[in-house]
Coordinates of C-alpha atoms in Angstrom, one line a residue:
X1 CA -52.1 28.2 6.5
X2 CA -52.5 25.4 4.0
X3 CA -54.2 22.1 4.7
X4 CA -50.9 20.4 4.2
X5 CA -49.1 22.5 6.9
X6 CA -52.0 21.9 9.4
X7 CA -51.6 18.2 8.9
X8 CA -47.8 18.4 9.2
X9 CA -48.0 20.0 12.6
X10 CA -49.4 16.9 14.5
X11 CA -47.1 14.6 12.6
X12 CA -44.1 16.7 13.6
X13 CA -45.3 16.8 17.2
X14 CA -45.6 13.0 17.3
X15 CA -42.0 12.7 15.9
X16 CA -40.7 15.2 18.5
X17 CA -42.5 13.4 21.4
X18 CA -41.3 9.9 20.3
X19 CA -37.7 11.2 19.9
X20 CA -37.8 12.8 23.2
X21 CA -39.1 9.6 24.9
X22 CA -36.5 7.5 23.2
X23 CA -33.8 9.9 24.3
X24 CA -35.1 9.8 27.9
X25 CA -35.1 6.0 27.9
X26 CA -31.6 5.9 26.3
X27 CA -30.3 8.4 29.0
X28 CA -31.8 6.3 31.8
X29 CA -30.2 3.0 30.4
X30 CA -26.8 4.7 30.0
X31 CA -27.1 6.2 33.6
X32 CA -27.9 2.7 35.0
X33 CA -24.9 1.2 33.1
X34 CA -22.7 3.9 34.4
X35 CA -23.9 3.2 38.0
X36 CA -23.4 -0.5 37.6
X37 CA -19.8 0.0 36.2
X38 CA -19.0 2.2 39.2
X39 CA -20.4 -0.4 41.6
X40 CA -18.4 -3.1 39.9
X41 CA -15.2 -1.2 40.2
X42 CA -16.0 -0.2 43.8
X43 CA -16.8 -3.8 44.9
X44 CA -13.6 -5.2 43.3
X45 CA -11.6 -2.5 45.0
X46 CA -13.3 -3.4 48.2
X47 CA -12.5 -7.2 48.0
X48 CA -8.9 -6.5 47.0
X49 CA -8.4 -4.3 50.0
X50 CA -10.1 -6.9 52.2
X51 CA -7.7 -9.6 51.0
X52 CA -4.7 -7.3 51.5
X53 CA -5.8 -6.6 55.0
X54 CA -6.5 -10.1 56.1
X55 CA -3.1 -11.2 54.7
X56 CA -1.4 -8.3 56.5
X57 CA -3.0 -9.1 59.7
X58 CA -1.9 -12.6 59.5
X59 CA 1.6 -11.5 58.7
X60 CA 1.6 -9.3 61.7
X61 CA 1.3 -12.4 63.9
X62 CA 4.9 -13.1 62.9
X63 CA 4.0 -16.0 60.6
X64 CA 6.7 -16.9 58.2
X65 CA 4.6 -19.4 56.2
X66 CA 7.1 -22.2 56.3
X67 CA 3.9 -24.3 57.1
X68 CA 0.7 -23.3 55.3
X69 CA -1.4 -25.1 57.9
X70 CA -0.3 -22.5 60.5
X71 CA -2.0 -19.7 58.6
X72 CA -5.0 -18.5 60.5
X73 CA -7.4 -16.2 58.7
X74 CA -9.9 -13.9 60.6
X75 CA -12.9 -13.3 58.2
X76 CA -14.2 -10.4 60.3
X77 CA -11.0 -8.4 59.4
X78 CA -11.8 -8.8 55.8
X79 CA -15.4 -7.8 56.3
X80 CA -14.5 -4.7 58.2
X81 CA -12.1 -3.5 55.6
X82 CA -14.7 -4.2 52.8
X83 CA -17.1 -2.0 54.6
X84 CA -14.6 0.7 55.2
X85 CA -13.6 0.8 51.5
X86 CA -17.2 0.8 50.3
X87 CA -17.9 3.8 52.5
X88 CA -14.8 5.6 51.0
X89 CA -15.8 4.7 47.5
X90 CA -19.3 6.2 47.9
X91 CA -18.2 9.1 50.2
X92 CA -20.0 7.8 53.2
X93 CA -19.0 8.3 56.8
X94 CA -17.1 5.2 58.1
X95 CA -19.6 4.9 61.0
X96 CA -21.0 1.7 62.7
X97 CA -24.5 2.7 61.4
X98 CA -23.2 2.6 57.8
X99 CA -21.4 -0.5 58.4
X100 CA -24.6 -2.1 59.8
X101 CA -26.5 -0.9 56.7
X102 CA -24.0 -2.5 54.3
X103 CA -23.8 -5.8 56.2
X104 CA -27.5 -6.1 56.8
X105 CA -29.1 -4.9 53.6
X106 CA -26.5 -4.9 50.8
X107 CA -24.4 -8.2 51.4
X108 CA -26.5 -11.3 51.2
X109 CA -23.3 -13.3 51.1
X110 CA -19.7 -12.7 52.0
X111 CA -17.0 -15.5 51.6
X112 CA -13.5 -15.8 52.8
X113 CA -11.7 -18.8 51.4
X114 CA -8.5 -19.7 53.4
X115 CA -5.9 -22.4 53.0
X116 CA -7.8 -25.3 54.4
X117 CA -11.4 -24.1 54.3
X118 CA -13.8 -21.3 53.9
X119 CA -16.1 -19.0 55.9
X120 CA -19.5 -17.9 54.7
X121 CA -21.1 -14.8 56.1
X122 CA -24.8 -13.9 55.7
X123 CA -27.1 -11.4 57.5
X124 CA -29.0 -12.7 60.4
X125 CA -31.3 -11.2 63.1
X126 CA -29.3 -10.6 66.2
X127 CA -31.8 -9.2 68.7
X128 CA -35.5 -9.0 69.5
X129 CA -35.7 -5.6 67.8
X130 CA -35.1 -7.1 64.4
X131 CA -31.6 -5.7 64.0
X132 CA -29.5 -7.5 61.5
X133 CA -25.8 -8.1 61.2
X134 CA -23.6 -10.4 59.0
X135 CA -22.6 -13.5 60.9
X136 CA -20.0 -15.9 59.7
X137 CA -20.3 -19.7 59.8
X138 CA -17.7 -22.0 61.2
X139 CA -14.9 -22.7 58.8
X140 CA -16.1 -25.2 56.2
X141 CA -13.7 -27.7 54.9
X142 CA -13.1 -28.4 51.2
X143 CA -14.7 -31.9 51.3
X144 CA -14.4 -34.7 48.8
X145 CA -15.9 -38.2 49.2
X146 CA -15.0 -41.4 47.4
X147 CA -16.6 -44.9 48.0
X148 CA -15.1 -45.3 51.4
X149 CA -13.4 -42.2 52.8
X150 CA -14.0 -38.4 53.3
X151 CA -11.1 -36.2 52.4
X152 CA -10.5 -32.5 53.3
X153 CA -8.5 -30.8 50.6
X154 CA -6.4 -27.6 50.8
X155 CA -4.9 -25.1 48.5
X156 CA -1.5 -26.8 48.6
X157 CA -2.9 -29.6 46.3
X158 CA -0.4 -32.1 47.6
X159 CA -1.8 -33.8 50.7
X160 CA -5.1 -33.9 52.5
X161 CA -6.9 -35.0 55.7
X162 CA -8.6 -38.3 55.4
X163 CA -11.4 -39.7 57.7
X164 CA -11.9 -43.4 57.2
X165 CA -14.9 -43.8 59.6
X166 CA -12.8 -44.1 62.8
X167 CA -9.8 -41.8 62.6
X168 CA -8.3 -38.8 60.9
X169 CA -4.9 -39.0 59.2
X170 CA -2.8 -37.0 56.8
X171 CA -2.4 -38.7 53.3
X172 CA -1.5 -37.8 49.8
X173 CA -4.4 -36.2 47.8
X174 CA -6.5 -39.0 46.2
X175 CA -7.0 -37.1 43.0
X176 CA -4.9 -34.8 40.9
X177 CA -4.6 -31.0 41.3
X178 CA -7.2 -30.1 38.6
X179 CA -9.8 -32.3 40.1
X180 CA -9.0 -30.8 43.6
X181 CA -9.5 -27.3 42.1
X182 CA -12.8 -28.3 40.6
X183 CA -14.0 -29.7 43.9
X184 CA -12.9 -26.6 45.9
X185 CA -14.4 -24.1 43.5
X186 CA -17.6 -26.0 43.1
X187 CA -18.1 -26.3 46.8
X188 CA -17.6 -22.6 47.4
X189 CA -19.7 -21.3 44.5
X190 CA -22.5 -23.7 45.4
X191 CA -22.7 -22.6 49.0
X192 CA -22.4 -19.0 48.0
X193 CA -25.4 -19.2 45.6
X194 CA -27.4 -21.2 48.1
X195 CA -26.8 -18.4 50.7
X196 CA -27.8 -15.7 48.1
X197 CA -30.9 -17.7 47.1
X198 CA -32.0 -18.1 50.8
X199 CA -31.3 -14.4 51.6
X200 CA -33.1 -13.1 48.5
X201 CA -35.9 -15.7 48.8
X202 CA -35.3 -17.0 45.3
X203 CA -35.3 -13.6 43.6
X204 CA -32.0 -13.9 41.9
X205 CA -31.2 -13.0 38.2
X206 CA -27.8 -14.6 37.7
X207 CA -25.8 -17.7 38.7
X208 CA -22.1 -17.5 39.8
X209 CA -19.8 -20.3 38.7
X210 CA -16.2 -20.1 39.9
X211 CA -14.0 -22.0 37.4
X212 CA -11.1 -24.3 38.5
X213 CA -8.8 -22.4 36.1
X214 CA -8.9 -19.2 34.1
X215 CA -10.1 -19.5 30.4
X216 CA -10.5 -17.1 27.6
X217 CA -14.3 -17.3 28.0
X218 CA -14.7 -17.3 31.8
X219 CA -12.8 -14.5 33.5
X220 CA -13.7 -15.1 37.1
X221 CA -10.6 -15.9 39.1
X222 CA -10.3 -19.5 40.5
X223 CA -9.9 -20.1 44.1
X224 CA -6.2 -21.0 44.4
X225 CA -5.2 -18.6 47.0
X226 CA -6.6 -16.7 50.0
X227 CA -9.8 -15.3 48.5
X228 CA -12.5 -12.9 49.4
X229 CA -15.9 -13.0 47.5
X230 CA -18.8 -10.5 48.0
X231 CA -22.2 -10.6 46.5
X232 CA -23.7 -7.0 46.6
X233 CA -27.3 -6.4 45.8
X234 CA -30.1 -3.9 46.5
X235 CA -28.1 -0.9 45.3
X236 CA -30.5 1.6 43.8
X237 CA -29.5 3.2 40.5
X238 CA -32.4 5.5 40.1
X239 CA -35.5 5.2 37.9
X240 CA -36.6 2.1 39.8
X241 CA -33.4 0.2 38.8
X242 CA -31.7 -2.0 41.5
X243 CA -28.1 -3.3 40.9
X244 CA -26.4 -6.4 42.0
X245 CA -22.7 -7.3 41.3
X246 CA -20.2 -10.0 42.4
X247 CA -16.6 -9.2 43.3
X248 CA -13.7 -11.6 43.9
X249 CA -10.1 -10.9 44.9
X250 CA -7.2 -13.1 46.1
X251 CA -3.6 -12.9 47.3
X252 CA -1.0 -15.7 46.9
X253 CA 1.2 -16.6 49.9
X254 CA 4.5 -18.4 49.2
X255 CA 6.7 -20.3 51.6
X256 CA 9.3 -18.3 53.4
X257 CA 12.9 -18.8 52.2
X258 CA 15.1 -18.4 55.3
X259 CA 18.7 -17.0 55.2
X260 CA 21.8 -18.1 57.0
X261 CA 24.3 -15.6 58.3
X262 CA 28.0 -16.1 58.7
X263 CA 31.5 -14.4 58.6
X264 CA 33.8 -15.0 55.6
X265 CA 37.1 -13.3 55.2
X266 CA 36.2 -10.8 58.0
X267 CA 32.9 -9.7 56.3
X268 CA 29.4 -10.4 57.7
X269 CA 27.5 -12.2 54.9
X270 CA 24.2 -14.0 54.4
X271 CA 22.8 -16.3 51.8
X272 CA 19.7 -18.6 51.5
X273 CA 19.8 -21.8 53.5
X274 CA 19.8 -23.9 50.4
X275 CA 22.9 -22.0 49.0
X276 CA 25.3 -22.2 52.0
X277 CA 28.9 -22.5 50.8
X278 CA 31.0 -25.4 52.0
X279 CA 33.3 -24.9 55.1
X280 CA 31.1 -22.2 56.5
X281 CA 29.9 -21.9 60.1
X282 CA 26.5 -20.5 60.4
X283 CA 26.2 -18.1 63.3
X284 CA 22.5 -17.0 62.9
X285 CA 19.5 -17.5 60.8
X286 CA 16.6 -15.1 59.9
X287 CA 13.2 -15.4 58.1
X288 CA 14.1 -13.2 55.2
X289 CA 17.0 -11.1 53.8
X290 CA 15.6 -7.9 55.2
X291 CA 16.0 -9.0 58.8
X292 CA 19.6 -10.2 58.0
X293 CA 20.5 -6.8 56.4
X294 CA 19.1 -4.9 59.4
X295 CA 21.7 -6.8 61.5
X296 CA 24.5 -5.7 59.3
X297 CA 24.9 -8.7 57.0
X298 CA 25.5 -8.4 53.2
X299 CA 24.4 -10.8 50.6
X300 CA 27.1 -13.2 49.5
X301 CA 27.2 -13.0 45.7
X302 CA 29.6 -15.9 45.5
X303 CA 27.0 -18.2 46.9
X304 CA 24.7 -18.0 43.8
X305 CA 24.5 -21.4 42.2

């Protein structure tokens, strides 16, 4: 074998080893990205399901949403559904042990934003053995302060509660809707990050900002409806990589539009209460057209204005 060939063997070996190491590193990076994408999709499915469940549970109470202030949200319902969907996405048994693992180790912060305030959940030690569970705070109002008063905003953006130092009264919102959105989103995102920072003892690698409105640059949803937010961390992706993602989902609730029922020309008809024809005697009202139809009433097409 020639001297040239003998020298070429080590050089080729070096090229082969380098290429192999680069491929291994590339494979690890792509695997981590795949796991991160899977986690992002799973968490967003989980928060969407949590929102749907908490709204459904509220609807089951018979609420017709004619008054937003009557809406009562149970954050525990949202959390339980989040844990259930997380288990389903990762093919885990929906057991209390797995729920406890998710809430205690993987969820440093879980937020449920309602019409007039928000709940922040964080893992806490619940007994002398060191067991942890996610515990929610009392509902925090969307507070705004000016030179003399403290206001509590809501997602209706029309009125607010005002505390002037001696009494609480209902007043028109002191600032416009855009400013209210900014105050609400800033308050929630700030407390969310404070909670994560405390739980992770400062070891965080990103900051979450929830904008007051959607933009082409920032794609995080604003809080303008019932919203669930989850910060998930500590998920191992293999090769020493640990993932953390943020998921947010919301559902809009609108005012109910009641219907009025009557008999016209011998036919049982209904229409919306703001479209009742003249010279009609209303014999019954229902919260929505479905209930009226179940009672044998038909929509009055002539009432459309």
